[in-house]
PDB file of C-alpha atoms in Angstrom:
ATOM      1  CA  UNK I   1     -56.042  21.683  62.298  1.00 81.00           C
ATOM      2  CA  UNK I   2     -56.236  20.505  58.632  1.00 92.00           C
ATOM      3  CA  UNK I   3     -52.703  20.051  56.781  1.00 94.00           C
ATOM      4  CA  UNK I   4     -52.030  21.727  53.418  1.00 96.00           C
ATOM      5  CA  UNK I   5     -50.379  18.945  51.010  1.00 97.00           C
ATOM      6  CA  UNK I   6     -48.609  19.542  47.465  1.00 97.00           C
ATOM      7  CA  UNK I   7     -47.789  15.974  45.520  1.00 97.00           C
ATOM      8  CA  UNK I   8     -44.375  16.392  43.857  1.00 96.00           C
ATOM      9  CA  UNK I   9     -44.258  12.923  41.245  1.00 95.00           C
ATOM     10  CA  UNK I  10     -43.745  12.328  37.158  1.00 93.00           C
ATOM     11  CA  UNK I  11     -45.911   9.873  37.350  1.00 93.00           C
ATOM     12  CA  UNK I  12     -49.775  10.725  37.268  1.00 93.00           C
ATOM     13  CA  UNK I  13     -50.991   7.478  38.071  1.00 93.00           C
ATOM     14  CA  UNK I  14     -48.756   7.704  41.127  1.00 91.00           C
ATOM     15  CA  UNK I  15     -49.867  11.707  41.970  1.00 93.00           C
ATOM     16  CA  UNK I  16     -53.460   9.880  41.917  1.00 94.00           C
ATOM     17  CA  UNK I  17     -53.167   7.541  43.850  1.00 93.00           C
ATOM     18  CA  UNK I  18     -51.969   9.700  47.008  1.00 94.00           C
ATOM     19  CA  UNK I  19     -54.079  11.427  46.229  1.00 95.00           C
ATOM     20  CA  UNK I  20     -57.088   8.711  46.857  1.00 95.00           C
ATOM     21  CA  UNK I  21     -55.499   7.376  49.760  1.00 95.00           C
ATOM     22  CA  UNK I  22     -54.585  11.371  51.775  1.00 95.00           C
ATOM     23  CA  UNK I  23     -58.129  12.832  50.898  1.00 93.00           C
ATOM     24  CA  UNK I  24     -60.174  10.026  52.943  1.00 94.00           C
ATOM     25  CA  UNK I  25     -58.479  11.786  56.303  1.00 94.00           C
ATOM     26  CA  UNK I  26     -59.733  14.661  57.143  1.00 93.00           C
ATOM     27  CA  UNK I  27     -56.781  16.192  58.701  1.00 95.00           C
ATOM     28  CA  UNK I  28     -55.279  16.403  55.552  1.00 96.00           C
ATOM     29  CA  UNK I  29     -55.981  17.682  52.141  1.00 96.00           C
ATOM     30  CA  UNK I  30     -53.837  18.256  48.458  1.00 96.00           C
ATOM     31  CA  UNK I  31     -53.400  21.408  47.127  1.00 96.00           C
ATOM     32  CA  UNK I  32     -52.010  21.023  44.238  1.00 96.00           C
ATOM     33  CA  UNK I  33     -49.582  18.704  42.067  1.00 96.00           C
ATOM     34  CA  UNK I  34     -46.323  19.207  40.480  1.00 96.00           C
ATOM     35  CA  UNK I  35     -44.350  16.729  37.591  1.00 94.00           C
ATOM     36  CA  UNK I  36     -41.180  18.236  38.192  1.00 94.00           C
ATOM     37  CA  UNK I  37     -38.960  20.082  40.593  1.00 93.00           C
ATOM     38  CA  UNK I  38     -39.999  23.351  39.009  1.00 94.00           C
ATOM     39  CA  UNK I  39     -42.799  22.799  39.178  1.00 95.00           C
ATOM     40  CA  UNK I  40     -42.842  22.320  42.491  1.00 95.00           C
ATOM     41  CA  UNK I  41     -40.965  25.069  43.095  1.00 94.00           C
ATOM     42  CA  UNK I  42     -44.203  27.565  41.288  1.00 94.00           C
ATOM     43  CA  UNK I  43     -46.057  25.274  43.412  1.00 95.00           C
ATOM     44  CA  UNK I  44     -44.895  25.927  46.790  1.00 94.00           C
ATOM     45  CA  UNK I  45     -44.238  30.161  46.303  1.00 92.00           C
ATOM     46  CA  UNK I  46     -48.421  29.812  45.098  1.00 93.00           C
ATOM     47  CA  UNK I  47     -49.995  27.482  47.205  1.00 94.00           C
ATOM     48  CA  UNK I  48     -48.048  27.252  50.252  1.00 93.00           C
ATOM     49  CA  UNK I  49     -48.125  23.872  51.655  1.00 95.00           C
ATOM     50  CA  UNK I  50     -47.395  22.602  54.721  1.00 94.00           C
ATOM     51  CA  UNK I  51     -45.357  19.372  53.477  1.00 95.00           C
ATOM     52  CA  UNK I  52     -44.015  18.227  50.457  1.00 96.00           C
ATOM     53  CA  UNK I  53     -43.877  14.361  48.777  1.00 95.00           C
ATOM     54  CA  UNK I  54     -40.975  15.148  46.691  1.00 94.00           C
ATOM     55  CA  UNK I  55     -40.029  12.392  43.888  1.00 92.00           C
ATOM     56  CA  UNK I  56     -36.011  12.103  43.736  1.00 88.00           C
ATOM     57  CA  UNK I  57     -35.609  11.496  39.767  1.00 86.00           C
ATOM     58  CA  UNK I  58     -37.761  13.404  38.006  1.00 89.00           C
ATOM     59  CA  UNK I  59     -37.364  15.559  34.487  1.00 86.00           C
ATOM     60  CA  UNK I  60     -35.870  19.629  34.282  1.00 86.00           C
ATOM     61  CA  UNK I  61     -34.989  19.643  37.740  1.00 91.00           C
ATOM     62  CA  UNK I  62     -35.165  16.748  40.283  1.00 90.00           C
ATOM     63  CA  UNK I  63     -36.276  15.958  44.100  1.00 90.00           C
ATOM     64  CA  UNK I  64     -32.145  16.712  45.781  1.00 89.00           C
ATOM     65  CA  UNK I  65     -31.920  20.512  43.824  1.00 92.00           C
ATOM     66  CA  UNK I  66     -36.229  21.669  45.048  1.00 93.00           C
ATOM     67  CA  UNK I  67     -35.607  19.956  48.045  1.00 91.00           C
ATOM     68  CA  UNK I  68     -32.490  22.313  48.543  1.00 90.00           C
ATOM     69  CA  UNK I  69     -34.809  25.704  47.213  1.00 91.00           C
ATOM     70  CA  UNK I  70     -37.447  24.979  49.848  1.00 91.00           C
ATOM     71  CA  UNK I  71     -35.708  23.570  52.521  1.00 85.00           C
ATOM     72  CA  UNK I  72     -32.228  24.110  52.086  1.00 73.00           C
ATOM     73  CA  UNK I  73     -29.812  26.428  54.207  1.00 63.00           C
ATOM     74  CA  UNK I  74     -31.108  29.366  54.996  1.00 61.00           C
ATOM     75  CA  UNK I  75     -34.502  28.519  53.548  1.00 64.00           C
ATOM     76  CA  UNK I  76     -37.453  29.663  56.512  1.00 62.00           C
ATOM     77  CA  UNK I  77     -40.534  29.287  54.260  1.00 70.00           C
ATOM     78  CA  UNK I  78     -43.269  26.549  56.807  1.00 74.00           C
ATOM     79  CA  UNK I  79     -43.134  23.532  54.672  1.00 88.00           C
ATOM     80  CA  UNK I  80     -41.569  20.756  55.164  1.00 90.00           C
ATOM     81  CA  UNK I  81     -40.123  17.590  51.757  1.00 91.00           C
ATOM     82  CA  UNK I  82     -41.080  13.926  52.755  1.00 91.00           C
ATOM     83  CA  UNK I  83     -38.531  12.128  49.643  1.00 88.00           C
ATOM     84  CA  UNK I  84     -40.273   9.274  48.128  1.00 85.00           C
ATOM     85  CA  UNK I  85     -38.157   6.727  46.684  1.00 80.00           C
ATOM     86  CA  UNK I  86     -38.240   3.895  44.874  1.00 77.00           C
ATOM     87  CA  UNK I  87     -35.461   2.353  46.400  1.00 65.00           C
ATOM     88  CA  UNK I  88     -34.708   2.116  49.912  1.00 58.00           C
ATOM     89  CA  UNK I  89     -30.651   2.841  49.456  1.00 54.00           C
ATOM     90  CA  UNK I  90     -31.380   4.808  46.120  1.00 57.00           C
ATOM     91  CA  UNK I  91     -27.900   7.099  45.690  1.00 64.00           C
ATOM     92  CA  UNK I  92     -30.041  10.177  46.402  1.00 71.00           C
ATOM     93  CA  UNK I  93     -31.412  10.073  49.383  1.00 71.00           C
ATOM     94  CA  UNK I  94     -28.807  11.360  51.582  1.00 73.00           C
ATOM     95  CA  UNK I  95     -27.848  14.302  48.877  1.00 79.00           C
ATOM     96  CA  UNK I  96     -31.635  15.008  49.404  1.00 79.00           C
ATOM     97  CA  UNK I  97     -31.675  15.023  53.449  1.00 78.00           C
ATOM     98  CA  UNK I  98     -28.590  16.706  53.741  1.00 77.00           C
ATOM     99  CA  UNK I  99     -30.357  19.588  50.698  1.00 82.00           C
ATOM    100  CA  UNK I 100     -33.116  19.991  53.740  1.00 83.00           C
ATOM    101  CA  UNK I 101     -35.749  16.685  53.114  1.00 85.00           C
ATOM    102  CA  UNK I 102     -37.360  15.620  57.186  1.00 83.00           C
ATOM    103  CA  UNK I 103     -37.318  12.157  55.650  1.00 79.00           C
ATOM    104  CA  UNK I 104     -37.469   9.646  53.286  1.00 80.00           C
ATOM    105  CA  UNK I 105     -40.264   6.659  52.689  1.00 82.00           C
ATOM    106  CA  UNK I 106     -40.284   3.967  49.854  1.00 81.00           C
ATOM    107  CA  UNK I 107     -43.378   4.874  47.336  1.00 82.00           C
ATOM    108  CA  UNK I 108     -44.767   1.019  48.574  1.00 83.00           C
ATOM    109  CA  UNK I 109     -45.398   2.131  52.043  1.00 83.00           C
ATOM    110  CA  UNK I 110     -48.300   1.690  53.052  1.00 88.00           C
ATOM    111  CA  UNK I 111     -51.217   4.100  53.296  1.00 91.00           C
ATOM    112  CA  UNK I 112     -51.277   4.414  57.077  1.00 90.00           C
ATOM    113  CA  UNK I 113     -47.657   4.072  56.883  1.00 86.00           C
ATOM    114  CA  UNK I 114     -47.537   7.326  54.598  1.00 90.00           C
ATOM    115  CA  UNK I 115     -50.600   9.711  56.568  1.00 92.00           C
ATOM    116  CA  UNK I 116     -48.594   8.831  60.297  1.00 88.00           C
ATOM    117  CA  UNK I 117     -45.166  10.078  58.430  1.00 86.00           C
ATOM    118  CA  UNK I 118     -47.585  13.580  56.504  1.00 91.00           C
ATOM    119  CA  UNK I 119     -48.136  14.145  60.363  1.00 89.00           C
ATOM    120  CA  UNK I 120     -45.328  12.976  62.060  1.00 83.00           C
ATOM    121  CA  UNK I 121     -43.143  15.298  59.351  1.00 85.00           C
ATOM    122  CA  UNK I 122     -45.673  18.485  59.816  1.00 86.00           C
ATOM    123  CA  UNK I 123     -45.729  18.703  63.446  1.00 80.00           C
ATOM    124  CA  UNK I 124     -41.948  19.446  63.337  1.00 72.00           C
ATOM    125  CA  UNK I 125     -39.926  15.942  63.458  1.00 66.00           C
ATOM    126  CA  UNK I 126     -38.300  13.199  60.946  1.00 64.00           C
ATOM    127  CA  UNK I 127     -39.923  10.370  59.440  1.00 61.00           C
ATOM    128  CA  UNK I 128     -36.825   8.460  59.209  1.00 61.00           C
ATOM    129  CA  UNK I 129     -36.011   5.657  61.792  1.00 53.00           C
ATOM    130  CA  UNK I 130     -32.547   6.504  63.274  1.00 53.00           C
ATOM    131  CA  UNK I 131     -31.322   3.382  61.856  1.00 52.00           C
ATOM    132  CA  UNK I 132     -31.963   3.711  58.981  1.00 57.00           C
ATOM    133  CA  UNK I 133     -30.286   7.128  58.827  1.00 60.00           C
ATOM    134  CA  UNK I 134     -26.776   5.525  60.394  1.00 58.00           C
ATOM    135  CA  UNK I 135     -27.635   2.772  57.514  1.00 60.00           C
ATOM    136  CA  UNK I 136     -27.636   5.261  54.881  1.00 61.00           C
ATOM    137  CA  UNK I 137     -24.487   7.415  56.037  1.00 59.00           C
ATOM    138  CA  UNK I 138     -22.481   4.233  56.244  1.00 61.00           C
ATOM    139  CA  UNK I 139     -23.758   3.078  52.939  1.00 59.00           C
ATOM    140  CA  UNK I 140     -22.365   6.172  51.783  1.00 53.00           C
ATOM    141  CA  UNK I 141     -19.566   6.570  53.955  1.00 52.00           C
ATOM    142  CA  UNK I 142     -17.347   7.763  51.086  1.00 52.00           C
ATOM    143  CA  UNK I 143     -19.421  10.576  50.009  1.00 52.00           C
ATOM    144  CA  UNK I 144     -18.899  12.212  53.872  1.00 50.00           C
ATOM    145  CA  UNK I 145     -15.073  13.618  55.486  1.00 49.00           C
ATOM    146  CA  UNK I 146     -13.019  10.439  57.021  1.00 48.00           C
ATOM    147  CA  UNK I 147     -13.589  11.993  60.457  1.00 46.00           C
ATOM    148  CA  UNK I 148      -9.937  13.456  60.156  1.00 51.00           C
ATOM    149  CA  UNK I 149     -11.199  17.222  59.666  1.00 53.00           C
ATOM    150  CA  UNK I 150     -10.870  19.684  62.566  1.00 55.00           C
ATOM    151  CA  UNK I 151     -14.573  19.770  64.528  1.00 56.00           C
ATOM    152  CA  UNK I 152     -16.360  22.880  62.960  1.00 61.00           C
ATOM    153  CA  UNK I 153     -15.663  26.537  65.640  1.00 70.00           C
ATOM    154  CA  UNK I 154     -19.840  25.990  65.541  1.00 69.00           C
ATOM    155  CA  UNK I 155     -19.926  22.961  67.687  1.00 83.00           C
ATOM    156  CA  UNK I 156     -18.208  25.591  70.417  1.00 86.00           C
ATOM    157  CA  UNK I 157     -21.564  26.556  71.101  1.00 90.00           C
ATOM    158  CA  UNK I 158     -22.703  23.279  72.503  1.00 91.00           C
ATOM    159  CA  UNK I 159     -21.991  22.225  76.383  1.00 91.00           C
ATOM    160  CA  UNK I 160     -20.014  18.966  76.369  1.00 90.00           C
ATOM    161  CA  UNK I 161     -23.660  17.028  77.195  1.00 93.00           C
ATOM    162  CA  UNK I 162     -25.622  17.866  74.403  1.00 93.00           C
ATOM    163  CA  UNK I 163     -21.744  17.284  72.293  1.00 91.00           C
ATOM    164  CA  UNK I 164     -22.537  13.988  73.687  1.00 91.00           C
ATOM    165  CA  UNK I 165     -26.250  13.796  73.097  1.00 93.00           C
ATOM    166  CA  UNK I 166     -25.859  14.574  69.285  1.00 92.00           C
ATOM    167  CA  UNK I 167     -22.506  12.249  69.003  1.00 88.00           C
ATOM    168  CA  UNK I 168     -25.390   9.330  70.049  1.00 89.00           C
ATOM    169  CA  UNK I 169     -28.741  10.547  67.325  1.00 87.00           C
ATOM    170  CA  UNK I 170     -25.631  10.467  65.355  1.00 83.00           C
ATOM    171  CA  UNK I 171     -24.856   6.402  65.824  1.00 79.00           C
ATOM    172  CA  UNK I 172     -28.827   6.438  65.512  1.00 74.00           C
ATOM    173  CA  UNK I 173     -30.648   5.796  69.299  1.00 80.00           C
ATOM    174  CA  UNK I 174     -34.040   7.212  69.586  1.00 81.00           C
ATOM    175  CA  UNK I 175     -34.534   8.988  72.568  1.00 85.00           C
ATOM    176  CA  UNK I 176     -35.220   6.430  75.230  1.00 86.00           C
ATOM    177  CA  UNK I 177     -31.986   4.623  73.799  1.00 87.00           C
ATOM    178  CA  UNK I 178     -30.004   7.960  74.639  1.00 91.00           C
ATOM    179  CA  UNK I 179     -31.545   8.013  78.222  1.00 91.00           C
ATOM    180  CA  UNK I 180     -30.558   4.565  78.724  1.00 92.00           C
ATOM    181  CA  UNK I 181     -27.517   5.398  77.778  1.00 92.00           C
ATOM    182  CA  UNK I 182     -26.878   8.331  79.721  1.00 92.00           C
ATOM    183  CA  UNK I 183     -29.013   7.173  82.673  1.00 92.00           C
ATOM    184  CA  UNK I 184     -30.993  10.734  82.799  1.00 92.00           C
ATOM    185  CA  UNK I 185     -34.301  10.597  81.348  1.00 92.00           C
ATOM    186  CA  UNK I 186     -36.372  11.257  78.278  1.00 89.00           C
ATOM    187  CA  UNK I 187     -37.864  14.416  78.638  1.00 91.00           C
ATOM    188  CA  UNK I 188     -34.233  15.724  79.532  1.00 93.00           C
ATOM    189  CA  UNK I 189     -32.665  13.937  76.256  1.00 92.00           C
ATOM    190  CA  UNK I 190     -35.214  15.771  74.520  1.00 91.00           C
ATOM    191  CA  UNK I 191     -34.369  19.187  76.070  1.00 94.00           C
ATOM    192  CA  UNK I 192     -30.844  18.569  74.359  1.00 94.00           C
ATOM    193  CA  UNK I 193     -32.026  17.535  71.559  1.00 92.00           C
ATOM    194  CA  UNK I 194     -33.815  20.527  71.565  1.00 91.00           C
ATOM    195  CA  UNK I 195     -30.666  22.612  72.383  1.00 93.00           C
ATOM    196  CA  UNK I 196     -28.646  21.050  69.846  1.00 93.00           C
ATOM    197  CA  UNK I 197     -31.286  21.647  66.424  1.00 90.00           C
ATOM    198  CA  UNK I 198     -31.669  25.668  68.022  1.00 90.00           C
ATOM    199  CA  UNK I 199     -28.312  26.399  68.547  1.00 92.00           C
ATOM    200  CA  UNK I 200     -26.837  24.714  65.192  1.00 90.00           C
ATOM    201  CA  UNK I 201     -29.526  25.823  63.397  1.00 85.00           C
ATOM    202  CA  UNK I 202     -30.873  22.734  62.221  1.00 84.00           C
ATOM    203  CA  UNK I 203     -34.701  21.542  60.993  1.00 77.00           C
ATOM    204  CA  UNK I 204     -34.753  18.421  63.009  1.00 79.00           C
ATOM    205  CA  UNK I 205     -32.445  14.638  63.938  1.00 80.00           C
ATOM    206  CA  UNK I 206     -32.061  13.734  60.209  1.00 77.00           C
ATOM    207  CA  UNK I 207     -30.247  17.196  59.676  1.00 79.00           C
ATOM    208  CA  UNK I 208     -28.376  16.164  62.943  1.00 84.00           C
ATOM    209  CA  UNK I 209     -26.481  12.792  62.685  1.00 81.00           C
ATOM    210  CA  UNK I 210     -25.715  14.662  58.289  1.00 79.00           C
ATOM    211  CA  UNK I 211     -24.335  17.154  60.834  1.00 84.00           C
ATOM    212  CA  UNK I 212     -22.535  15.054  62.908  1.00 84.00           C
ATOM    213  CA  UNK I 213     -20.767  12.768  60.282  1.00 78.00           C
ATOM    214  CA  UNK I 214     -20.311  15.711  58.059  1.00 76.00           C
ATOM    215  CA  UNK I 215     -18.204  17.677  60.710  1.00 79.00           C
ATOM    216  CA  UNK I 216     -15.887  14.328  61.748  1.00 75.00           C
ATOM    217  CA  UNK I 217     -18.198  14.571  65.647  1.00 80.00           C
ATOM    218  CA  UNK I 218     -18.453  10.600  64.021  1.00 75.00           C
ATOM    219  CA  UNK I 219     -16.817   8.264  61.702  1.00 68.00           C
ATOM    220  CA  UNK I 220     -18.695   6.276  59.534  1.00 59.00           C
ATOM    221  CA  UNK I 221     -19.416   3.111  60.809  1.00 56.00           C
ATOM    222  CA  UNK I 222     -18.492   4.189  64.367  1.00 53.00           C
ATOM    223  CA  UNK I 223     -19.810   2.115  67.125  1.00 48.00           C
TER     224      UNK I 223
END
């Protein structure tokens, strides 16, 4: 299976570098490039990529808004968004994740990690370490609900065990760590995570973690 990639960055030199890295892989093909968010939307419609490598800070339309229009709530297109940022704690990263991105990487990431990230995201998973998810959410806790709000009615569709798994995902635990915590198999955890994503109509565990914080199920900084 060939993974179709769209490069979105306002710096042509960076796009050229990414293209050279990706086109050296037999299963990746760069189908197009865009220099801003508006061009990205046009290219996504025209080229139907599997993965969009999305810069955050660009003219005309930034990467957050472009991500929201490509992969946000109500969007059922095939394209997944992998955000690229210069700074580890870019103030827009959390907003991009909330907008529908499947994860983020630093622009100076080693070539092999970039390639692997694209494959992971194309396969429907999230390319963001759980520990990074939690660190980001804690860093921007002031932007999230305090936890005093009542959980949304949507959580009633989850079983008690699924709520427990969602809480542990938001705490930054991997599937293996959740399995150890709950004394179940890792396969069982994967099944629970899948049910959570399906019932809450979330794309991946990154969005699940954000949802848990926003709903008040988990408080920023909670252990």
